[in-house]
mmCIF file with all atom_site columns, C-alpha atoms in Angstrom:
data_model
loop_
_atom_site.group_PDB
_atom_site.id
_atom_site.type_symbol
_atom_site.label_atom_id
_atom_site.label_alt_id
_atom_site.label_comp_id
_atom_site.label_asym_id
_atom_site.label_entity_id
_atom_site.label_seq_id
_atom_site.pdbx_PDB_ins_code
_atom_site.Cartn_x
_atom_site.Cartn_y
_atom_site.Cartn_z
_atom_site.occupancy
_atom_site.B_iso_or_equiv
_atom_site.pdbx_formal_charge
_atom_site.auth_seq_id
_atom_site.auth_comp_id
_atom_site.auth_asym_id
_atom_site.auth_atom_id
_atom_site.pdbx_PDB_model_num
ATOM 1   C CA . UNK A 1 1   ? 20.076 66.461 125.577 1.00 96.00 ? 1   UNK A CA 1
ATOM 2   C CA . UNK A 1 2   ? 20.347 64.741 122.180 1.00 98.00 ? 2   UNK A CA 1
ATOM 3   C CA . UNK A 1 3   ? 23.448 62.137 121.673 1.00 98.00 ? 3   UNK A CA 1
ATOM 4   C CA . UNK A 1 4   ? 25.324 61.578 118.722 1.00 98.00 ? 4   UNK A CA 1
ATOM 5   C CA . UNK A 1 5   ? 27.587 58.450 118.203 1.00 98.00 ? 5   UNK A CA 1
ATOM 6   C CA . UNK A 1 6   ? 29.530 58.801 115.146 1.00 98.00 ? 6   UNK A CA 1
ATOM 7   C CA . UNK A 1 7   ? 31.321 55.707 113.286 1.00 98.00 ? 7   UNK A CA 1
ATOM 8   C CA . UNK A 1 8   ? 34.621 55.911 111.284 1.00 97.00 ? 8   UNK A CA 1
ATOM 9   C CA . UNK A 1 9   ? 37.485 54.688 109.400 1.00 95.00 ? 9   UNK A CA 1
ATOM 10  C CA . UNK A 1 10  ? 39.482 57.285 108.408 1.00 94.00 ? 10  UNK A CA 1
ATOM 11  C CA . UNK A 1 11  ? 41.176 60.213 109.434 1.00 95.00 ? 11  UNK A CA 1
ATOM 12  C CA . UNK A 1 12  ? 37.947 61.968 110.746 1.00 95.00 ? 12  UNK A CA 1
ATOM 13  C CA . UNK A 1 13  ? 37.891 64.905 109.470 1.00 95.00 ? 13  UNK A CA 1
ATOM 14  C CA . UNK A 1 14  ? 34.008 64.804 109.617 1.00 96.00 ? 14  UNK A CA 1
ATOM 15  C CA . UNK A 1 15  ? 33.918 63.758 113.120 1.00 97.00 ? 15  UNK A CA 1
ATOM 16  C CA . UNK A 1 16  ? 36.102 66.972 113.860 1.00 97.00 ? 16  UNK A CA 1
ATOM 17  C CA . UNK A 1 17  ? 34.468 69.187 111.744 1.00 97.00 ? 17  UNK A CA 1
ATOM 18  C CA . UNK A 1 18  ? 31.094 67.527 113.379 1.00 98.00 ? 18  UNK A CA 1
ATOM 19  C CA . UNK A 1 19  ? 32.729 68.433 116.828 1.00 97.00 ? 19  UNK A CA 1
ATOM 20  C CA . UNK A 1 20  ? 33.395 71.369 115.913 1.00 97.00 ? 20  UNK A CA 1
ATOM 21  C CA . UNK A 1 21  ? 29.718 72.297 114.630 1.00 98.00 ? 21  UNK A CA 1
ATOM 22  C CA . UNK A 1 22  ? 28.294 71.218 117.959 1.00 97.00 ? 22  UNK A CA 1
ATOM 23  C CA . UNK A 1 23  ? 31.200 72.401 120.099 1.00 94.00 ? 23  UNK A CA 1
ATOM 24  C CA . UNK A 1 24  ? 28.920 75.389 121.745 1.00 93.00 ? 24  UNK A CA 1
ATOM 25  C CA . UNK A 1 25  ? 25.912 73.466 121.843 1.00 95.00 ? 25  UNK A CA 1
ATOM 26  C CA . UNK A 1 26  ? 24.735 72.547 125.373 1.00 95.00 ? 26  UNK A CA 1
ATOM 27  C CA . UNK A 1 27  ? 21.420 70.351 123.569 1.00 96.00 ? 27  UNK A CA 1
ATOM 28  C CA . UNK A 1 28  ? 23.481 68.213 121.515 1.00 97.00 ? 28  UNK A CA 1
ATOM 29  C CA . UNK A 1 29  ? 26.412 65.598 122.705 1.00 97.00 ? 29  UNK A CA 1
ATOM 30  C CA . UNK A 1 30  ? 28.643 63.748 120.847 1.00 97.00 ? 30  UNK A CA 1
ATOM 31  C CA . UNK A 1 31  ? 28.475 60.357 123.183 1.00 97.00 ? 31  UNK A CA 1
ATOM 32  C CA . UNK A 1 32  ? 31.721 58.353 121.387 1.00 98.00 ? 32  UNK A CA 1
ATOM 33  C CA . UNK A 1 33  ? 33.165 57.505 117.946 1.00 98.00 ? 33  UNK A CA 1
ATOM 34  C CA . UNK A 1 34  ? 33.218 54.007 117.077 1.00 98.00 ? 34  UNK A CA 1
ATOM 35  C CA . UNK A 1 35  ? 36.152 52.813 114.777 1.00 98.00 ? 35  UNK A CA 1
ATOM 36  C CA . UNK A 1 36  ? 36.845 49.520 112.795 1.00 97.00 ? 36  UNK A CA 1
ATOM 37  C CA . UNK A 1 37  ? 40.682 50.394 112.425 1.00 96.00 ? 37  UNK A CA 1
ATOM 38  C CA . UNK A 1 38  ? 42.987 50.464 115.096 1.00 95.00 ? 38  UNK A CA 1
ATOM 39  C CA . UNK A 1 39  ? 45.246 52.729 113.725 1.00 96.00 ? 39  UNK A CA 1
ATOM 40  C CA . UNK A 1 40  ? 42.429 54.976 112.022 1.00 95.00 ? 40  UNK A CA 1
ATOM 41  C CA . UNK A 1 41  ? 43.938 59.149 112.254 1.00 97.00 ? 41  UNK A CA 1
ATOM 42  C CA . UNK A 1 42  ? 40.230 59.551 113.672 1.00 97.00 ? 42  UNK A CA 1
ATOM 43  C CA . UNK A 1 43  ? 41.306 58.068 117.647 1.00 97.00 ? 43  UNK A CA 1
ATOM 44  C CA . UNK A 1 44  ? 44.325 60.838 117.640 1.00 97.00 ? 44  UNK A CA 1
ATOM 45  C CA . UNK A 1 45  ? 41.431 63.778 116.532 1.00 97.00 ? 45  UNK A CA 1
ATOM 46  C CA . UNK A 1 46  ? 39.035 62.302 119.502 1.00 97.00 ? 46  UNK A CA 1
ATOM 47  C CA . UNK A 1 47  ? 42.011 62.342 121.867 1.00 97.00 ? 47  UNK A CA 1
ATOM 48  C CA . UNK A 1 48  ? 42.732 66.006 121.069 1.00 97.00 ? 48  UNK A CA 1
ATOM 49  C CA . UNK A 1 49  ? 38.693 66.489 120.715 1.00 96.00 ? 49  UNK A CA 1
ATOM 50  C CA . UNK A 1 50  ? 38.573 65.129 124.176 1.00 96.00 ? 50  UNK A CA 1
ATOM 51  C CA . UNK A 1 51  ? 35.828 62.392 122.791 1.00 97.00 ? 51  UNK A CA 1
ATOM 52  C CA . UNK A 1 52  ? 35.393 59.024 123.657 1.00 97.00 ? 52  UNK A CA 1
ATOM 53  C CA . UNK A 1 53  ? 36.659 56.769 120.834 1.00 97.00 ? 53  UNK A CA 1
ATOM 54  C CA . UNK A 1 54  ? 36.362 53.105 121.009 1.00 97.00 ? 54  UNK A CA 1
ATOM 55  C CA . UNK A 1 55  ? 37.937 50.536 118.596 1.00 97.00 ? 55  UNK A CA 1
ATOM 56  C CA . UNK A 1 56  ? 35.924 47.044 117.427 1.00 97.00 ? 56  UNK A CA 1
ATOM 57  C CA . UNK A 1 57  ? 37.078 44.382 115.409 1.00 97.00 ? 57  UNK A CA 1
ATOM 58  C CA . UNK A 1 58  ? 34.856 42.703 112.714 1.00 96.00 ? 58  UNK A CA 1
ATOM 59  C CA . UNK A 1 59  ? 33.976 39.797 114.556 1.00 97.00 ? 59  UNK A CA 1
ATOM 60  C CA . UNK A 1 60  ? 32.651 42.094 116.883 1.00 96.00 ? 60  UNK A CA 1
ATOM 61  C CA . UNK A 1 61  ? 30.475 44.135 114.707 1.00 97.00 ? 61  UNK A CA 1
ATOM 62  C CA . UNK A 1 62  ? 29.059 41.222 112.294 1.00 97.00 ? 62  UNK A CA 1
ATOM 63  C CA . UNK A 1 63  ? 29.120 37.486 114.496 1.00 97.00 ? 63  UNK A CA 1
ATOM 64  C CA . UNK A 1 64  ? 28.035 38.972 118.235 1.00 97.00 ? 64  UNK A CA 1
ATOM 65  C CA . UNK A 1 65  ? 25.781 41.787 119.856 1.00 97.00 ? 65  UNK A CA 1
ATOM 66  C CA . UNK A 1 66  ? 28.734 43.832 121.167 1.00 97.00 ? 66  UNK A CA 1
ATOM 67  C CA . UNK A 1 67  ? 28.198 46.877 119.567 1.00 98.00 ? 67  UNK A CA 1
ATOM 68  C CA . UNK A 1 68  ? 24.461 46.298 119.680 1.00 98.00 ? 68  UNK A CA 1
ATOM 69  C CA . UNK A 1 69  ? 24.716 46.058 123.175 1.00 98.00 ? 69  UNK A CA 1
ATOM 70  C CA . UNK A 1 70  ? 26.847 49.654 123.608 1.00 97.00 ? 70  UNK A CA 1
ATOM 71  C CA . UNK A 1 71  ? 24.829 51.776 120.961 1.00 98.00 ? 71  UNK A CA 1
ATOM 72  C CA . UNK A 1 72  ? 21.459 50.485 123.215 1.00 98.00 ? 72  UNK A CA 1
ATOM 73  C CA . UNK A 1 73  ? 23.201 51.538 126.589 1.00 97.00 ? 73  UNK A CA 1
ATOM 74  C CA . UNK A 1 74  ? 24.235 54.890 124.745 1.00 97.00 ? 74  UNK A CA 1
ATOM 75  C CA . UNK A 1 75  ? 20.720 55.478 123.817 1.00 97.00 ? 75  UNK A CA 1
ATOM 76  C CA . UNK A 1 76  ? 21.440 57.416 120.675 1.00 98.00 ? 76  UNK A CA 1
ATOM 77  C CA . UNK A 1 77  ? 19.457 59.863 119.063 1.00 98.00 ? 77  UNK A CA 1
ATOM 78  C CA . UNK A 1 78  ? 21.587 59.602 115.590 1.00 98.00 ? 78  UNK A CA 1
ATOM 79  C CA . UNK A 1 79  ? 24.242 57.237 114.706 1.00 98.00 ? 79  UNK A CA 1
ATOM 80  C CA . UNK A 1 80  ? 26.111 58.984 111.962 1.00 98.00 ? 80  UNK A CA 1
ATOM 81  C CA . UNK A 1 81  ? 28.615 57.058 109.650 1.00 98.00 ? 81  UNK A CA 1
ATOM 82  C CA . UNK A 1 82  ? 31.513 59.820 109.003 1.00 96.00 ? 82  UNK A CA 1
ATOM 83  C CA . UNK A 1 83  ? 33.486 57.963 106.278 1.00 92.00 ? 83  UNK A CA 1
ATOM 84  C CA . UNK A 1 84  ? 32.677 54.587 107.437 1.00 95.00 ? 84  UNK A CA 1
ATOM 85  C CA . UNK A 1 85  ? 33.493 51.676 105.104 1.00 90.00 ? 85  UNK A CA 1
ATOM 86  C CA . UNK A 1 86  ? 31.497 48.756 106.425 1.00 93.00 ? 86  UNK A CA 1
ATOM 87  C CA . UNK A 1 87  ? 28.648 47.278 105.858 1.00 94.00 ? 87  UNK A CA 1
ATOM 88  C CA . UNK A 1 88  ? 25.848 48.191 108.362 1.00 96.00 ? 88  UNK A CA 1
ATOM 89  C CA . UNK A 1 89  ? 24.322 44.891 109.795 1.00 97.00 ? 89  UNK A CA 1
ATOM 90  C CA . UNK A 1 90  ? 20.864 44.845 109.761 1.00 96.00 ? 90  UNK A CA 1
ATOM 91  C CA . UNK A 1 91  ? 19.971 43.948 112.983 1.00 97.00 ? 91  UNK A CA 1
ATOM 92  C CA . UNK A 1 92  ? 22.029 47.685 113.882 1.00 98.00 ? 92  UNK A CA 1
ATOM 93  C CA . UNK A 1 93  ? 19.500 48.682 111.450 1.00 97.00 ? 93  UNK A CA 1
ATOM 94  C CA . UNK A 1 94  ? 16.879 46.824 112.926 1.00 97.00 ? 94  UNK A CA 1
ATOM 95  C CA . UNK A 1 95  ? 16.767 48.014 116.166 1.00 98.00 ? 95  UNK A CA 1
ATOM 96  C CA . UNK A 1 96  ? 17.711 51.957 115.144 1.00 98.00 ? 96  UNK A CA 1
ATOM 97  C CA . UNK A 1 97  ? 15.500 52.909 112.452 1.00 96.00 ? 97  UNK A CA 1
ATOM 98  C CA . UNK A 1 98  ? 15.586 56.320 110.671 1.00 95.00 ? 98  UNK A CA 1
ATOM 99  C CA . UNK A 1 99  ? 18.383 57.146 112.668 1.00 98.00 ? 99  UNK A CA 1
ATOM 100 C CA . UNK A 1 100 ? 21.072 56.073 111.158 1.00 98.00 ? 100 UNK A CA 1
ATOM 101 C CA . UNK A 1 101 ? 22.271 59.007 108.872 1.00 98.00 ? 101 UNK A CA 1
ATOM 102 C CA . UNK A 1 102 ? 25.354 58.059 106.184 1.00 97.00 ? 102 UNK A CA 1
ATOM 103 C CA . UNK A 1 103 ? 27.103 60.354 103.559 1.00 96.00 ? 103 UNK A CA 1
ATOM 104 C CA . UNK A 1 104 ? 28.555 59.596 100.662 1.00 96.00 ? 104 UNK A CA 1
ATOM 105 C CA . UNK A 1 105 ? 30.729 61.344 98.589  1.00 97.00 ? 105 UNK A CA 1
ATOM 106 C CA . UNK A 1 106 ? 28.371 61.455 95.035  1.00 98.00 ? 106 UNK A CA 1
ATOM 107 C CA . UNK A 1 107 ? 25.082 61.963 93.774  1.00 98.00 ? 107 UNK A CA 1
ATOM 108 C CA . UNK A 1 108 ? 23.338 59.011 94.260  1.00 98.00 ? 108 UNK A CA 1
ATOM 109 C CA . UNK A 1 109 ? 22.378 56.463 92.867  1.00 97.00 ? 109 UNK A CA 1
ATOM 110 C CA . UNK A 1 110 ? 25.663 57.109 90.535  1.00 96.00 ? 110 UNK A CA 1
ATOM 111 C CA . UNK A 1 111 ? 28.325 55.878 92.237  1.00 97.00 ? 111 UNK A CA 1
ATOM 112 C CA . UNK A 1 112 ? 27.373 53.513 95.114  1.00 95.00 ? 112 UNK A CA 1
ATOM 113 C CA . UNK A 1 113 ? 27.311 50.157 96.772  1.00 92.00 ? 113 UNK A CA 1
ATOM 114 C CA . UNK A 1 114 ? 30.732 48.571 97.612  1.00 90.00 ? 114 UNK A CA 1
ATOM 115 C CA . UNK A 1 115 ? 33.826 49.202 96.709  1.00 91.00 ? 115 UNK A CA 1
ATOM 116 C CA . UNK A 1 116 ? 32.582 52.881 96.307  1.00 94.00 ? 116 UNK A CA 1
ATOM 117 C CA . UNK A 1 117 ? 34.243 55.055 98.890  1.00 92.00 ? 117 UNK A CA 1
ATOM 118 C CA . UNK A 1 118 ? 36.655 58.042 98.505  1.00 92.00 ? 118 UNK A CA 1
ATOM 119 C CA . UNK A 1 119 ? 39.127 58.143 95.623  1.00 96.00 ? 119 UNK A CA 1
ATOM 120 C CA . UNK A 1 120 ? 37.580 55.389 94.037  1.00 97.00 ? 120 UNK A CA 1
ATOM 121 C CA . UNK A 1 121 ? 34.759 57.606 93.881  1.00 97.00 ? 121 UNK A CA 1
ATOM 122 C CA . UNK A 1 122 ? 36.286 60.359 92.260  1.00 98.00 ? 122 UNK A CA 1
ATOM 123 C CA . UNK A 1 123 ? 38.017 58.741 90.185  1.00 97.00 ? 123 UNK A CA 1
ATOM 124 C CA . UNK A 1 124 ? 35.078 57.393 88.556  1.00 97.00 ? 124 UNK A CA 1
ATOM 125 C CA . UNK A 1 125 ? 33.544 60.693 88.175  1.00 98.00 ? 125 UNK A CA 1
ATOM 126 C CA . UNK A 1 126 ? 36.416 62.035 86.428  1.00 97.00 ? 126 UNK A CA 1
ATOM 127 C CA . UNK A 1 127 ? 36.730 59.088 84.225  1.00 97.00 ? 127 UNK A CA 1
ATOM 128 C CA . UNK A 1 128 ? 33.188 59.392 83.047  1.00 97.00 ? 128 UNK A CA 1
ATOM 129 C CA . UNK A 1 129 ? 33.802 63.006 82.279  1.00 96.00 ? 129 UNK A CA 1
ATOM 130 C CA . UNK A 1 130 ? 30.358 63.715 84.726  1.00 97.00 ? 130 UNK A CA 1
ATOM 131 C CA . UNK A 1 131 ? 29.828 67.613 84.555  1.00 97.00 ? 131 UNK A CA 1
ATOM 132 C CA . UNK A 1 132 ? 28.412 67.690 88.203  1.00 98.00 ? 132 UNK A CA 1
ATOM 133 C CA . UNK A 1 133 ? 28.839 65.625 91.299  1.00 98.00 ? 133 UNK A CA 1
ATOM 134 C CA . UNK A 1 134 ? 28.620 66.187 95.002  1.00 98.00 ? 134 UNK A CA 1
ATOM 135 C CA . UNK A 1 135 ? 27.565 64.837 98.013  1.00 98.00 ? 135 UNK A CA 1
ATOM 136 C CA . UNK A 1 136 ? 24.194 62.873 99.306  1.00 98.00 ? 136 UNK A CA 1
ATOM 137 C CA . UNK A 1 137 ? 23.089 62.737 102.975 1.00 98.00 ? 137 UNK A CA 1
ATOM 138 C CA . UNK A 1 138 ? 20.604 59.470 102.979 1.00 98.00 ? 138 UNK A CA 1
ATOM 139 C CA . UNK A 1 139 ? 19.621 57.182 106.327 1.00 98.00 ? 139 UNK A CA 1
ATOM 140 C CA . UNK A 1 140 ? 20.909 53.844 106.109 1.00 97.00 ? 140 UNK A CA 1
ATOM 141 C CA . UNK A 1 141 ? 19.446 50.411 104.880 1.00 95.00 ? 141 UNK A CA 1
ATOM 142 C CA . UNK A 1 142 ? 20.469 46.887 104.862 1.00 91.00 ? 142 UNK A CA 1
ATOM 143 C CA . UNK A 1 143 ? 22.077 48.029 100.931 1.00 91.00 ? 143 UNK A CA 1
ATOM 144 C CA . UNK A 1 144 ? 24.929 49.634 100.293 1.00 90.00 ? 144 UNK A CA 1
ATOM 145 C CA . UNK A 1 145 ? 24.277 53.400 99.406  1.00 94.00 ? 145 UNK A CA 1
ATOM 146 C CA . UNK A 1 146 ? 19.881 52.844 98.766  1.00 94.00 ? 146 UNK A CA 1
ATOM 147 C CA . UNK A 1 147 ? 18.339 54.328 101.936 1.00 96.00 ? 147 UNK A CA 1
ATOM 148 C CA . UNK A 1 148 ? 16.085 57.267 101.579 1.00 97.00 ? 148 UNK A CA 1
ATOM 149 C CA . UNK A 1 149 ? 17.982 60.533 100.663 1.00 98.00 ? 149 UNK A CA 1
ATOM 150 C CA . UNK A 1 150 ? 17.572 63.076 103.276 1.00 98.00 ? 150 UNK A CA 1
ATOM 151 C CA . UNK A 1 151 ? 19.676 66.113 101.305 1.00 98.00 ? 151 UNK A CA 1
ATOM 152 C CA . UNK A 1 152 ? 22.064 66.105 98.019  1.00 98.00 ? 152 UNK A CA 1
ATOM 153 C CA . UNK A 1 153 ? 24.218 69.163 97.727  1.00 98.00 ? 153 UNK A CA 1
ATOM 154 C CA . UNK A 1 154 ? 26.230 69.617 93.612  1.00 98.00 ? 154 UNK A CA 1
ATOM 155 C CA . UNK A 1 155 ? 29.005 71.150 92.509  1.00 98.00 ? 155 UNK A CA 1
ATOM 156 C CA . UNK A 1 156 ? 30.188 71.547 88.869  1.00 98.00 ? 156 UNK A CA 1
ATOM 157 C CA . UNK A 1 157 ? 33.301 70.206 87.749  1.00 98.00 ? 157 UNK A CA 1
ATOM 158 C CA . UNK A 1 158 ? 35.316 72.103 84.987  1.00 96.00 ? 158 UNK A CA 1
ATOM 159 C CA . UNK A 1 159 ? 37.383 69.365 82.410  1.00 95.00 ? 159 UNK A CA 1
ATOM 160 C CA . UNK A 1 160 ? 40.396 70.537 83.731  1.00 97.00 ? 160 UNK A CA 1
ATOM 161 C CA . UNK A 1 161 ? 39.735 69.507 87.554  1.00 97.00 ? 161 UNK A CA 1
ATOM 162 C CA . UNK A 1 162 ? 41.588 66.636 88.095  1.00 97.00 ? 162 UNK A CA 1
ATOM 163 C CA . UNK A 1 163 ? 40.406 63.806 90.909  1.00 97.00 ? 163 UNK A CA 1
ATOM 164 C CA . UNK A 1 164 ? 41.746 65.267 93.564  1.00 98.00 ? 164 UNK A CA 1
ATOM 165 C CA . UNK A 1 165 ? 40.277 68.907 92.616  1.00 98.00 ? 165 UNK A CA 1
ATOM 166 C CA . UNK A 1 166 ? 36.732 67.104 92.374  1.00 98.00 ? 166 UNK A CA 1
ATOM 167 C CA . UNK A 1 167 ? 37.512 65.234 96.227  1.00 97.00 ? 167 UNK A CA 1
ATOM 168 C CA . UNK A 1 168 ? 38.214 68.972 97.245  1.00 97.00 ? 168 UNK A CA 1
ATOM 169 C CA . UNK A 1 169 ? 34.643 70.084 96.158  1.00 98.00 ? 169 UNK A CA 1
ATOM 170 C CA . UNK A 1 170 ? 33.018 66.942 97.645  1.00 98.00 ? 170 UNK A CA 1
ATOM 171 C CA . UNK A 1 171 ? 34.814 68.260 101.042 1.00 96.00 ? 171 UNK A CA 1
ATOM 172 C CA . UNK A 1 172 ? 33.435 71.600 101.298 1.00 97.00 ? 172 UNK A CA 1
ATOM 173 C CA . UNK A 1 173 ? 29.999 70.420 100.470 1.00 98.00 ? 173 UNK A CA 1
ATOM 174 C CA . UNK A 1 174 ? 30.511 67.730 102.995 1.00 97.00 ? 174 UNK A CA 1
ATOM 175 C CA . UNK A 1 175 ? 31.914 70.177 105.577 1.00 97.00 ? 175 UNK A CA 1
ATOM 176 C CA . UNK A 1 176 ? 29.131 72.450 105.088 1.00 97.00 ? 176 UNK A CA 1
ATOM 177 C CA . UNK A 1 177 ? 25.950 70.759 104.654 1.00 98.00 ? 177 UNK A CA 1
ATOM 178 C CA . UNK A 1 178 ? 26.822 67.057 106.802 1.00 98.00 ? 178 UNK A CA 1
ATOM 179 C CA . UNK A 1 179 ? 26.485 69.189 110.090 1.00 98.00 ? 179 UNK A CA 1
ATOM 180 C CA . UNK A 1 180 ? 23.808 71.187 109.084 1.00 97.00 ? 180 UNK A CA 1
ATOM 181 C CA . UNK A 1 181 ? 21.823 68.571 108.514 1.00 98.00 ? 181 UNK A CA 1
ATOM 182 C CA . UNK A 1 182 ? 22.433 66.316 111.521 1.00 98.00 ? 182 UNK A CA 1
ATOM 183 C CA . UNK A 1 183 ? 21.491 69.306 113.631 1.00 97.00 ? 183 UNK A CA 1
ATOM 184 C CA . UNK A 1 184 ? 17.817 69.287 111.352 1.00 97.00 ? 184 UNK A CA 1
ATOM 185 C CA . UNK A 1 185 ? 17.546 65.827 112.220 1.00 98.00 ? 185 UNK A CA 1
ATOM 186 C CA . UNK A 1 186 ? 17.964 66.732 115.475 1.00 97.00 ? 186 UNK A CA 1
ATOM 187 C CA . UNK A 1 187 ? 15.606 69.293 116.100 1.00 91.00 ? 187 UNK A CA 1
ATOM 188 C CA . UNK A 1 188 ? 13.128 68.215 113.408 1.00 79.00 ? 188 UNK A CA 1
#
């Protein structure tokens, strides 16, 4: 059986559309969801998803081994950050290497490191009048947005897609290749 704990902020849509990927699949578990926000949209998709979802507070994840302690007893196979805004500590990265898997919503290395999440993202694409983006699967480091790319996925954007149109795109790569890709980790 391989376990997946997923991390979030958001509303989850990953995490469901994660779920939903591995719903079927009697090799592959998702163990829990771990949130920073405890009032994230993600908790009310793992209660309907019937997965565990526990919420941690920053003290917690940076100044003590709590969530150290829980991935280790979880024994994870991959711990995938589904639109998760913190920084990774390194001694999370420390002690799981090459198996923490994050994806962000651009080709990279346009458009990383803090402050570059979501909207602010695509915002920045449009701005720059960029002709392409998309989204890049890559395991996690103690930098924002540098670990090793695993998998980039494009899509072009037209001069008359506005923000919003080019977050759309960045979805349905996200949707489609995120879960795909896990599931190569997985069985790789």
């Amino acid at each position: 059986m391989k376990r997946i704990v997923l991390f979030a902020s958001g509303s989850g849509s990953n995490v469901e559309n994660i779920s939903n990927y591995f719903l079927n699949n009697s090799e592959v578990k998702i163990t829990a969801v771990l949130t920073n926000k405890s009032d994230a949209k993600v908790i009310e998709r793992c209660n309907r998803l019937n997965i565990s979802a526990l919420y941690f507070n920053r003290h917690a994840f940076y100044k003590t081994d709590c969530i150290l302690d829980i991935l280790k007893n979880m024994e994870p196979d991959l711990i995938i950050l589904a639109g998760f805004l913190l920084k990774v500590p390194e001694k999370l990265v420390k002690n799981f290497p090459n198996k923490i898997v994050n994806i962000h919503p651009a080709l990279l290395p346009k458009y990383g490191g803090k402050g570059m999440y979501g909207m602010n993202v695509h915002n920045a694409v449009k701005t720059n009048n960029e002709q392409e983006t998309g989204i890049t699967i890559h395991y996690v480091n103690e930098n924002y947005d540098e670990g090793a790319i695993i998998k980039q996925a494009k899509t072009q954007i037209s001069v008359t897609d506005s923000a919003t149109d080019i977050a759309h795109k960045v979805h349905e790569l996200e949707y489609e290749h995120f879960p795909q890709v896990i599931d190569q980790l997985l069985h790789g």
